[in-house]
Coordinates of C-alpha atoms in Angstrom, one line a residue:
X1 CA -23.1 -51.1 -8.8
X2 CA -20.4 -48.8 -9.8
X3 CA -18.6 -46.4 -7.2
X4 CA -16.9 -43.1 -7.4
X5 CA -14.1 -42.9 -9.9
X6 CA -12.7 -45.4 -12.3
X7 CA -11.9 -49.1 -11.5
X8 CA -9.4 -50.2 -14.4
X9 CA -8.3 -53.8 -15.5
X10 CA -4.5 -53.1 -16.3
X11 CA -2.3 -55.9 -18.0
X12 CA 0.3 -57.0 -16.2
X13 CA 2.2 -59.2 -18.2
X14 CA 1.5 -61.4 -21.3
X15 CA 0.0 -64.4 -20.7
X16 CA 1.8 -67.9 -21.5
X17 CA -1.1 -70.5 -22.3
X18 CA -4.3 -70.2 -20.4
X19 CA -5.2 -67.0 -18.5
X20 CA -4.5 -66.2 -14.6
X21 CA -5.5 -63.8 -12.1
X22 CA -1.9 -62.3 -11.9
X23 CA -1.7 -61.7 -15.4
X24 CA -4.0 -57.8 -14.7
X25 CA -4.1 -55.8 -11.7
X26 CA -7.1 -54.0 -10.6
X27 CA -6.8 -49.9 -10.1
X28 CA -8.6 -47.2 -9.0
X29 CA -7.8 -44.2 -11.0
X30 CA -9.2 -40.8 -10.9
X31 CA -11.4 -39.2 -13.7
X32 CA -10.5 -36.0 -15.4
X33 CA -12.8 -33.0 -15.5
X34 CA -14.1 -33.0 -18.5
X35 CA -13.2 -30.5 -20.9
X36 CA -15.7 -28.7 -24.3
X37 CA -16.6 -31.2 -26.5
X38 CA -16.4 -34.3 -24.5
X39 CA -18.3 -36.6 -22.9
X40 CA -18.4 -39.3 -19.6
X41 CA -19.4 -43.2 -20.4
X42 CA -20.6 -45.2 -17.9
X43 CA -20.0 -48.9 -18.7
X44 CA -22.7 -51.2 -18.7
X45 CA -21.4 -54.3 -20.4
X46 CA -18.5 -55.6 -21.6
X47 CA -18.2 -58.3 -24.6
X48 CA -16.1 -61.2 -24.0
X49 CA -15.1 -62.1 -27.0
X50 CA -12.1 -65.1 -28.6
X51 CA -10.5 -61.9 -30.1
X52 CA -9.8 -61.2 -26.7
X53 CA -7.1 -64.1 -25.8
X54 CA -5.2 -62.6 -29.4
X55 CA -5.1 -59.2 -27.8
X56 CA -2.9 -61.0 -25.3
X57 CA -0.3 -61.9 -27.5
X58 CA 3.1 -60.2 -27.0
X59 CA 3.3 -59.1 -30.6
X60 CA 1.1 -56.4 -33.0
X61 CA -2.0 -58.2 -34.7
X62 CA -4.3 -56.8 -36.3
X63 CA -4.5 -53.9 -33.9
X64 CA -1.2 -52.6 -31.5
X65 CA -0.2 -55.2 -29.1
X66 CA -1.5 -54.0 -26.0
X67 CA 1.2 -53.2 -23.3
X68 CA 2.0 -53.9 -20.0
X69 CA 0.8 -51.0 -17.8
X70 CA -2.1 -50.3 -20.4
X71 CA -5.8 -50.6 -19.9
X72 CA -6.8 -54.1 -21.2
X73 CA -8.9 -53.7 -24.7
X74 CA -12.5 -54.2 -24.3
X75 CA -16.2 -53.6 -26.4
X76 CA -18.6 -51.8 -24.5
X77 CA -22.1 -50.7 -24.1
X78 CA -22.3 -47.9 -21.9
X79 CA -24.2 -44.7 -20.6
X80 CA -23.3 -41.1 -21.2
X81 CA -23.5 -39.8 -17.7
X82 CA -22.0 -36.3 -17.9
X83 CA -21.8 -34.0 -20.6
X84 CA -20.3 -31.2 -22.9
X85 CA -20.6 -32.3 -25.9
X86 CA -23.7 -31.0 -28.3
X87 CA -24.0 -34.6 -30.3
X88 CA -25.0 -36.1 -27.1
X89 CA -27.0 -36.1 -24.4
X90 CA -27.1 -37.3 -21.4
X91 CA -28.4 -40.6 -20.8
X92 CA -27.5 -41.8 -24.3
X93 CA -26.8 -45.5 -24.9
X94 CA -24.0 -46.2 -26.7
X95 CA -21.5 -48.4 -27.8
X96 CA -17.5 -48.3 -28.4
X97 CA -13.7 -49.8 -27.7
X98 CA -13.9 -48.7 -24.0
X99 CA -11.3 -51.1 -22.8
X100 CA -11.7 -52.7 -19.5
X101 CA -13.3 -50.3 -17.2
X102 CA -15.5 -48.4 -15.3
X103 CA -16.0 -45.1 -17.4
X104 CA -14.4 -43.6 -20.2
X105 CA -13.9 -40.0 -21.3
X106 CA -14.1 -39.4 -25.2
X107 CA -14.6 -36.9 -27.7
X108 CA -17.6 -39.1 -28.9
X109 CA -15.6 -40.1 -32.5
X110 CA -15.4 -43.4 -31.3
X111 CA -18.8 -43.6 -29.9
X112 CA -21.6 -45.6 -31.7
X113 CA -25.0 -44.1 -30.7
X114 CA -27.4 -47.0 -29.9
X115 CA -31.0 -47.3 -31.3
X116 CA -33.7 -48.7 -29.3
X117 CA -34.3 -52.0 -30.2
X118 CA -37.6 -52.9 -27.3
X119 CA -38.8 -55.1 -27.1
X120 CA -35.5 -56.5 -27.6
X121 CA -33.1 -56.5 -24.3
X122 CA -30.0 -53.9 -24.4
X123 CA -27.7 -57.1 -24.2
X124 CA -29.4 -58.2 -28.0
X125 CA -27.1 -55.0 -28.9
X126 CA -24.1 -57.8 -28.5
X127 CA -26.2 -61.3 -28.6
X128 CA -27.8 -60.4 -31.7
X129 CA -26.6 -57.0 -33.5
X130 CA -23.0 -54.9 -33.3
X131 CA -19.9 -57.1 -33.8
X132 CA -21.7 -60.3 -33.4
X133 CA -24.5 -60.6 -35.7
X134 CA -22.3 -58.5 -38.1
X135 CA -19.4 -60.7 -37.9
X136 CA -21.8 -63.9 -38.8
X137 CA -23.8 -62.2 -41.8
X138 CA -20.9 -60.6 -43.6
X139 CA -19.0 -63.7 -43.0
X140 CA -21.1 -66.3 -44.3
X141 CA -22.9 -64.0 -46.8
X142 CA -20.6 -62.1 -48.3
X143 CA -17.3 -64.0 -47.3
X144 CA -18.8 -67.3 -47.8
X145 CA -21.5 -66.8 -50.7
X146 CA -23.5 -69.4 -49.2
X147 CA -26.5 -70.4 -51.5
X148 CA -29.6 -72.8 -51.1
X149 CA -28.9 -76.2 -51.3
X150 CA -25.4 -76.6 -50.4
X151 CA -23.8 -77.8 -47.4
X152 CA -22.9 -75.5 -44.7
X153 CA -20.1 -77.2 -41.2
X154 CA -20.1 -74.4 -38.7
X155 CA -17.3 -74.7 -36.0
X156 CA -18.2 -73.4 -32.4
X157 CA -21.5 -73.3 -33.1
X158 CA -23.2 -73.2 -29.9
X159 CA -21.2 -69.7 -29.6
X160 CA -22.9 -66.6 -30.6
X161 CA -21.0 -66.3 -33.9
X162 CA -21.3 -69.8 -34.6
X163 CA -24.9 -69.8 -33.2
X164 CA -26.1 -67.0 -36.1
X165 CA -24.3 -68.7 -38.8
X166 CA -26.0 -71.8 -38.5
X167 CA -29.2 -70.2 -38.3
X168 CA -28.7 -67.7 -41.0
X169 CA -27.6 -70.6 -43.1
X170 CA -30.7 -72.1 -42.9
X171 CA -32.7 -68.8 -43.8
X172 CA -30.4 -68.8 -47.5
X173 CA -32.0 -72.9 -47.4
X174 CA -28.4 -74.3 -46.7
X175 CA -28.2 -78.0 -45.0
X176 CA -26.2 -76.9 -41.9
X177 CA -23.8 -79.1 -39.5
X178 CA -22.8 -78.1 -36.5
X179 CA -19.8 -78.7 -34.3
X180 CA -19.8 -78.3 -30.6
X181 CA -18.8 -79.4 -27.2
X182 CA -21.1 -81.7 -25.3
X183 CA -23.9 -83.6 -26.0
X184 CA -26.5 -80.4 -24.0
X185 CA -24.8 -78.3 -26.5
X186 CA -25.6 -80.6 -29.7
X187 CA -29.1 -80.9 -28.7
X188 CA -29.4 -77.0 -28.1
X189 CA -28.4 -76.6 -32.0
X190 CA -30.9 -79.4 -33.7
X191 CA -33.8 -79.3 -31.0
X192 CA -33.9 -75.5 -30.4
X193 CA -31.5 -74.0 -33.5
X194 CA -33.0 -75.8 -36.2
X195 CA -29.7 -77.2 -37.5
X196 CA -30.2 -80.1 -39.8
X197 CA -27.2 -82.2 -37.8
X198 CA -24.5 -81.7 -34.6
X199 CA -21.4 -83.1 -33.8
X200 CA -19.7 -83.3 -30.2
X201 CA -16.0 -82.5 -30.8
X202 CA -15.9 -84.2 -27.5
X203 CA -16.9 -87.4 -28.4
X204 CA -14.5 -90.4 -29.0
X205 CA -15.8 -90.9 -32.7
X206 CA -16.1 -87.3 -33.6
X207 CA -14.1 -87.8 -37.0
X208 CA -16.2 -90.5 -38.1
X209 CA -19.5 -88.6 -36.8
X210 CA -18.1 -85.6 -38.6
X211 CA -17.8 -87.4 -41.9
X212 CA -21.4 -89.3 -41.6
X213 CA -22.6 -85.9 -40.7
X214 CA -21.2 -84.4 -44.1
X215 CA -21.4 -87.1 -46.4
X216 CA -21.8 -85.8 -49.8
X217 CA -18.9 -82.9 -48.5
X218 CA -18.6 -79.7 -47.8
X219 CA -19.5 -76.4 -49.5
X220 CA -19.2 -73.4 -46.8
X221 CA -17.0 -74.2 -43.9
X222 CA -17.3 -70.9 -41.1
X223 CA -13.9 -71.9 -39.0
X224 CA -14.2 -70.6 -35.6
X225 CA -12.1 -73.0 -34.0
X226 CA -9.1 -73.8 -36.7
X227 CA -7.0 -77.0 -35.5
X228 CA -8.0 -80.5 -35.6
X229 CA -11.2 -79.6 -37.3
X230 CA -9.7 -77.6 -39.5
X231 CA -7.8 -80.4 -41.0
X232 CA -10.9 -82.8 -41.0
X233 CA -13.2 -79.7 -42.8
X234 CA -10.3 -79.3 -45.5
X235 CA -10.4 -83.3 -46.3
X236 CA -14.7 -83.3 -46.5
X237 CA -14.7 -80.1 -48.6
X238 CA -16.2 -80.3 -52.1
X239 CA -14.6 -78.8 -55.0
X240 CA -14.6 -75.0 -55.2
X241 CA -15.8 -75.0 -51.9
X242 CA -15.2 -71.8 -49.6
X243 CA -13.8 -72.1 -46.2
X244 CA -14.8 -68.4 -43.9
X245 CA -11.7 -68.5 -41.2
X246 CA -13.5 -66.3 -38.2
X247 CA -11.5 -67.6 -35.8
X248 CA -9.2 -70.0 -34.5
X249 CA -10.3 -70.1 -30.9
X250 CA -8.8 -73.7 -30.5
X251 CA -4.8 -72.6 -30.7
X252 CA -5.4 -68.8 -29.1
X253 CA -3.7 -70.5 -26.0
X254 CA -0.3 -71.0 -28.2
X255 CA 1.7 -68.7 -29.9
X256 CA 3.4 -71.2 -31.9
X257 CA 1.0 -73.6 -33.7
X258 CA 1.4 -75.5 -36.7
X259 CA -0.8 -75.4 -40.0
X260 CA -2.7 -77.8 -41.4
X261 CA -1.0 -81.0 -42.2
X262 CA -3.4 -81.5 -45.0
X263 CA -3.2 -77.6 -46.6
X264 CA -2.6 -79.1 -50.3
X265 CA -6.8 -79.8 -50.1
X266 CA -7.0 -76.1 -51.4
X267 CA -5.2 -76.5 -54.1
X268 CA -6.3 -79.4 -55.0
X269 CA -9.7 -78.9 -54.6
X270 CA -9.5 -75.3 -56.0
X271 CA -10.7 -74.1 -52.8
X272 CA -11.0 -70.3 -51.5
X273 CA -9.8 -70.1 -47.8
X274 CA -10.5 -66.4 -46.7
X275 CA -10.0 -65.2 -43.2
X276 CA -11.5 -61.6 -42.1
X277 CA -12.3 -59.3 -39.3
X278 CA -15.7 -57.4 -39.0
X279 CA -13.3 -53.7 -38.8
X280 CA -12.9 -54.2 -42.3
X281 CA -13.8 -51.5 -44.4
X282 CA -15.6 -53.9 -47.2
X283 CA -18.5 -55.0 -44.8
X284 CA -21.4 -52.9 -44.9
X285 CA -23.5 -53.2 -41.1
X286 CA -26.3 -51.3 -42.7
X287 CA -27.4 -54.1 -44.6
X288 CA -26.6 -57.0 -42.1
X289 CA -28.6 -54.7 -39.0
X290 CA -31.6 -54.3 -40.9
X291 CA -31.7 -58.2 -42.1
X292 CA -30.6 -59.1 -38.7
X293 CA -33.7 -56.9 -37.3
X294 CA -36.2 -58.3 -39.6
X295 CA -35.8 -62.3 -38.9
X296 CA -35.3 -61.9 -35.6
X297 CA -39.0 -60.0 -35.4
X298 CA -40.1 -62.9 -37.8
X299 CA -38.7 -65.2 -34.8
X300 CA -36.3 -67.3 -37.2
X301 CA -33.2 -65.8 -35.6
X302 CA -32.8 -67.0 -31.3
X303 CA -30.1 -65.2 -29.2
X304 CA -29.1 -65.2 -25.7
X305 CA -26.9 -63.8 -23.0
X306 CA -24.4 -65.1 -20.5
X307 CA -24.2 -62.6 -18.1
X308 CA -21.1 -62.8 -15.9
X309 CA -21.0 -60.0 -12.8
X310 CA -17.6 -57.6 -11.9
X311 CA -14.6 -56.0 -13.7
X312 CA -12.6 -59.0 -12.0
X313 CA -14.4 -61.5 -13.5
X314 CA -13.0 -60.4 -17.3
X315 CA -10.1 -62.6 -16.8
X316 CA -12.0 -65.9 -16.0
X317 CA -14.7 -65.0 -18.6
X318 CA -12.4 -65.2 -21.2
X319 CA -10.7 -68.7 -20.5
X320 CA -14.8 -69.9 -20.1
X321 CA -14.6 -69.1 -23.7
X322 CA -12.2 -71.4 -24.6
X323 CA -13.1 -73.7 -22.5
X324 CA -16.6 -73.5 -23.7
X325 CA -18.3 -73.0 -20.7
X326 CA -20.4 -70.4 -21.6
X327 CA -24.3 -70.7 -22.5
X328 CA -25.0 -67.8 -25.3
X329 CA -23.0 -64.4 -25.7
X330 CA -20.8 -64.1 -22.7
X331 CA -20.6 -60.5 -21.2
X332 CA -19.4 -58.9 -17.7
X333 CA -22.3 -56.5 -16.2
X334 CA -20.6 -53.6 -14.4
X335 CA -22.9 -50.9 -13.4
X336 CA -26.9 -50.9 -14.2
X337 CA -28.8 -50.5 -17.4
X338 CA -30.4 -47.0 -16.8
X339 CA -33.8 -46.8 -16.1
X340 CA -36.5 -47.2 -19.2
X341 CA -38.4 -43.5 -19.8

C-alpha cells in the first residue's frame, strides 16, 4: 500500500472549531540513508485518538504545540524495514510517537518493541493494550479507586476508553452507567458490554434519564466528555465521591470554554476531581498489560477496531471522533501488516 519514500501529513495552520482538509498538506519527502545505530519504521497504523484535536491547539499543552510546517503528531504501530541497529531486527513490530506518516527513522529510544499477542489481532495492540487499555485501568483503578458495590457513570462509553472502563468496572463488581450517543450505541453497552444501564446523551430527556439511571448517586465518575454532563455528573455525585477527568472531548472544538456552573459540588460534597494523562510517570503498564491480557483470555474484556484506509483520511477520522461516528477504536491503515512466520 505504501510507495517509495515518505508521504507526510504536515499542519498547515491551526484549526478554528471543527477540522478541514486545508488545515494539513500532504508531502512527499525523501528518506535519509540511514546511519549506525538506527533503524527504518514502516507504519502500519495510526491511532486516532480525542488527544489529537488538543494537539491542534495554537498553544503548549501538555506536550509542545505543534507548529505549522511540522509533521502532525501521531501513535503508531509500525514495521522495522531496514536496519543498523543491533536491538532490532528486521521485521520487528513495534510501537511509538511516529507522527503522521509513512516511515520514520529513529535511534529505536522511542521505540516500544511489540509482543505477540495471537490469537489476538495486531490492532488489539490499540483496541485493547498500549495507550488505551492503559489509559482506562490506571484511570479508573488507580485514579478512581473504584470498589465493589459502588456506582460507576462513564462518559463516551461506547469509545474504546469509555468502552474498557465500563467493563473493567464491572470485573471490580461496580453497578456501571453509561452515557452515549444513539440508541444502537446504548444497546451495544447493556446487550453486548454488560453495563448494568445506558443513557443516549442524544435523547430529549437525557437529564432526567441520567438521574433515574443514577438514583441513589454517583461514586466514580470517568469524564470523557466534560460539558453538559459534566455539570449533571457533579450534581448526582455522592459524598466523597471521585470524579477521573480523561477527557473533555465535548469542548476540544473551542478554545475558550467555560467551567462548570455548578463547581461548588466538590466542595461541598468533599469530592476529589483528578484529571491525568497515561505519560505520567505514576502509572505502572506492567500491571495494567498483564490484567488486561488475562480477562480478555477469560472473555470478560470485548474490543474492536474501526479501521479507516489512507494518510488523507487522518483529518476526517478525527472529527468522526467527535462526532461520534466511529464503531470501536478508530485507526488509519497505511501500509500492510507483515506477513505471519
Amino acid at each position: 500500500m505504501t510507495t517509495a519514500g515518505n508521504r507526510q501529513l504536515l499542519l498547515a495552520r491551526h484549526p478554528e472549531g471543527r477540522i478541514r482538509d486545508e488545515d494539513f498538506r500532504l508531502v512527499d519527502a525523501p528518506l535519509a540513508p540511514l546511519a549506525d545505530g538506527q533503524v527504518q519504521v514502516r507504519t502500519i497504523y495510526l491511532s486516532i485518538d480525542p488527544t489529537m484535536r488538543v494537539w491542534l491547539h495554537p498553544t503548549d499543552n501538555y506536550l509542545p504545540m505543534i507548529q505549522p510546517g511540522e509533521v502532525f503528531r501521531g501513535i503508531g504501530i509500525g514495521v522495522v524495514e531496514a536496519t543498523r541497529h543491533p536491538g532490532f531486527a528486521q521485521g520487528t513490530l513495534v510501537q511509538g510517537l511516529f507522527g503522521c506518516q509513512q516511515r520514520v527513522i529513529s535511534d529505536g529510544s522511542d521505540l516500544l518493541v511489540l509482543p505477540d499477542i495471537a490469537p489476538l489481532p495486531v490492532t488489539a495492540h490499540f483496541s485493547l493494550l498500549g495507550h488505551i487499555g492503559m489509559t482506562a485501568y490506571c484511570g479508573l483503578v488507580k485514579v478512581g479507586a473504584a470498589k465493589a458495590g459502588e456506582t460507576l457513570l462513564v462518559s463516551g462509553a461506547a469509545g474504546a476508553v469509555g468502552a474498557l472502563v465500563g467493563q473493567i468496572g464491572r470485573i471490580l463488581g461496580c453497578r456501571v452507567v453509561g452515557v452515549a450517543g444513539g440508541a444502537e450505541k446504548c444497546r451495544y453497552l447493556t446487550e453486548v458490554l454488560g453495563f448494568d444501564a445506558a443513557v443516549d446523551y442524544r435523547a430529549a430527556d437525557f437529564d432526567a434519564s441520567l438521574a433515574a439511571a443514577c438514583s441513589k448517586g454517583i461514586d466514580v465518575y470517568f469524564d470523557n466528555v466534560g460539558g453538559h454532563t459534566l455539570e449533571l455528573a457533579l450534581g448526582l455525585m455522592n459524598d466523597f465521591g471521585r470524579i477521573v477527568c480523561c477527557g473533555m472531548i465535548s469542548t476540544y472544538n473551542d478554545y475558550d470554554v467555560p467551567g462548570p456552573r455548578n463547581i461548588v459540588q466538590v466542595v461541598l460534597k468533599r469530592l476529589r476531581m483528578q484529571g491525568f494523562v497515561i505519560l505520567d510517570p505514576e502509572h505502572d503498564p506492567k500491571e495494567a498489560y498483564a490484567h488486561l491480557l488475562q480477562w480478555a483470555g477469560e472473555g470478560r474484556l470485548q474490543h474492536r477496531a474501526h479501521v479507516v484506509e489512507g494518510l488523507e483520511r487522518v483529518p476526517d477520522a478525527i472529527n468522526m471522533l467527535l462526532d461520534g461516528r466511529n464503531q470501536g477504536k478508530l485507526m488509519v491503515r497505511l501500509s500492510d501488516e507483515p506477513a505471519a512466520a
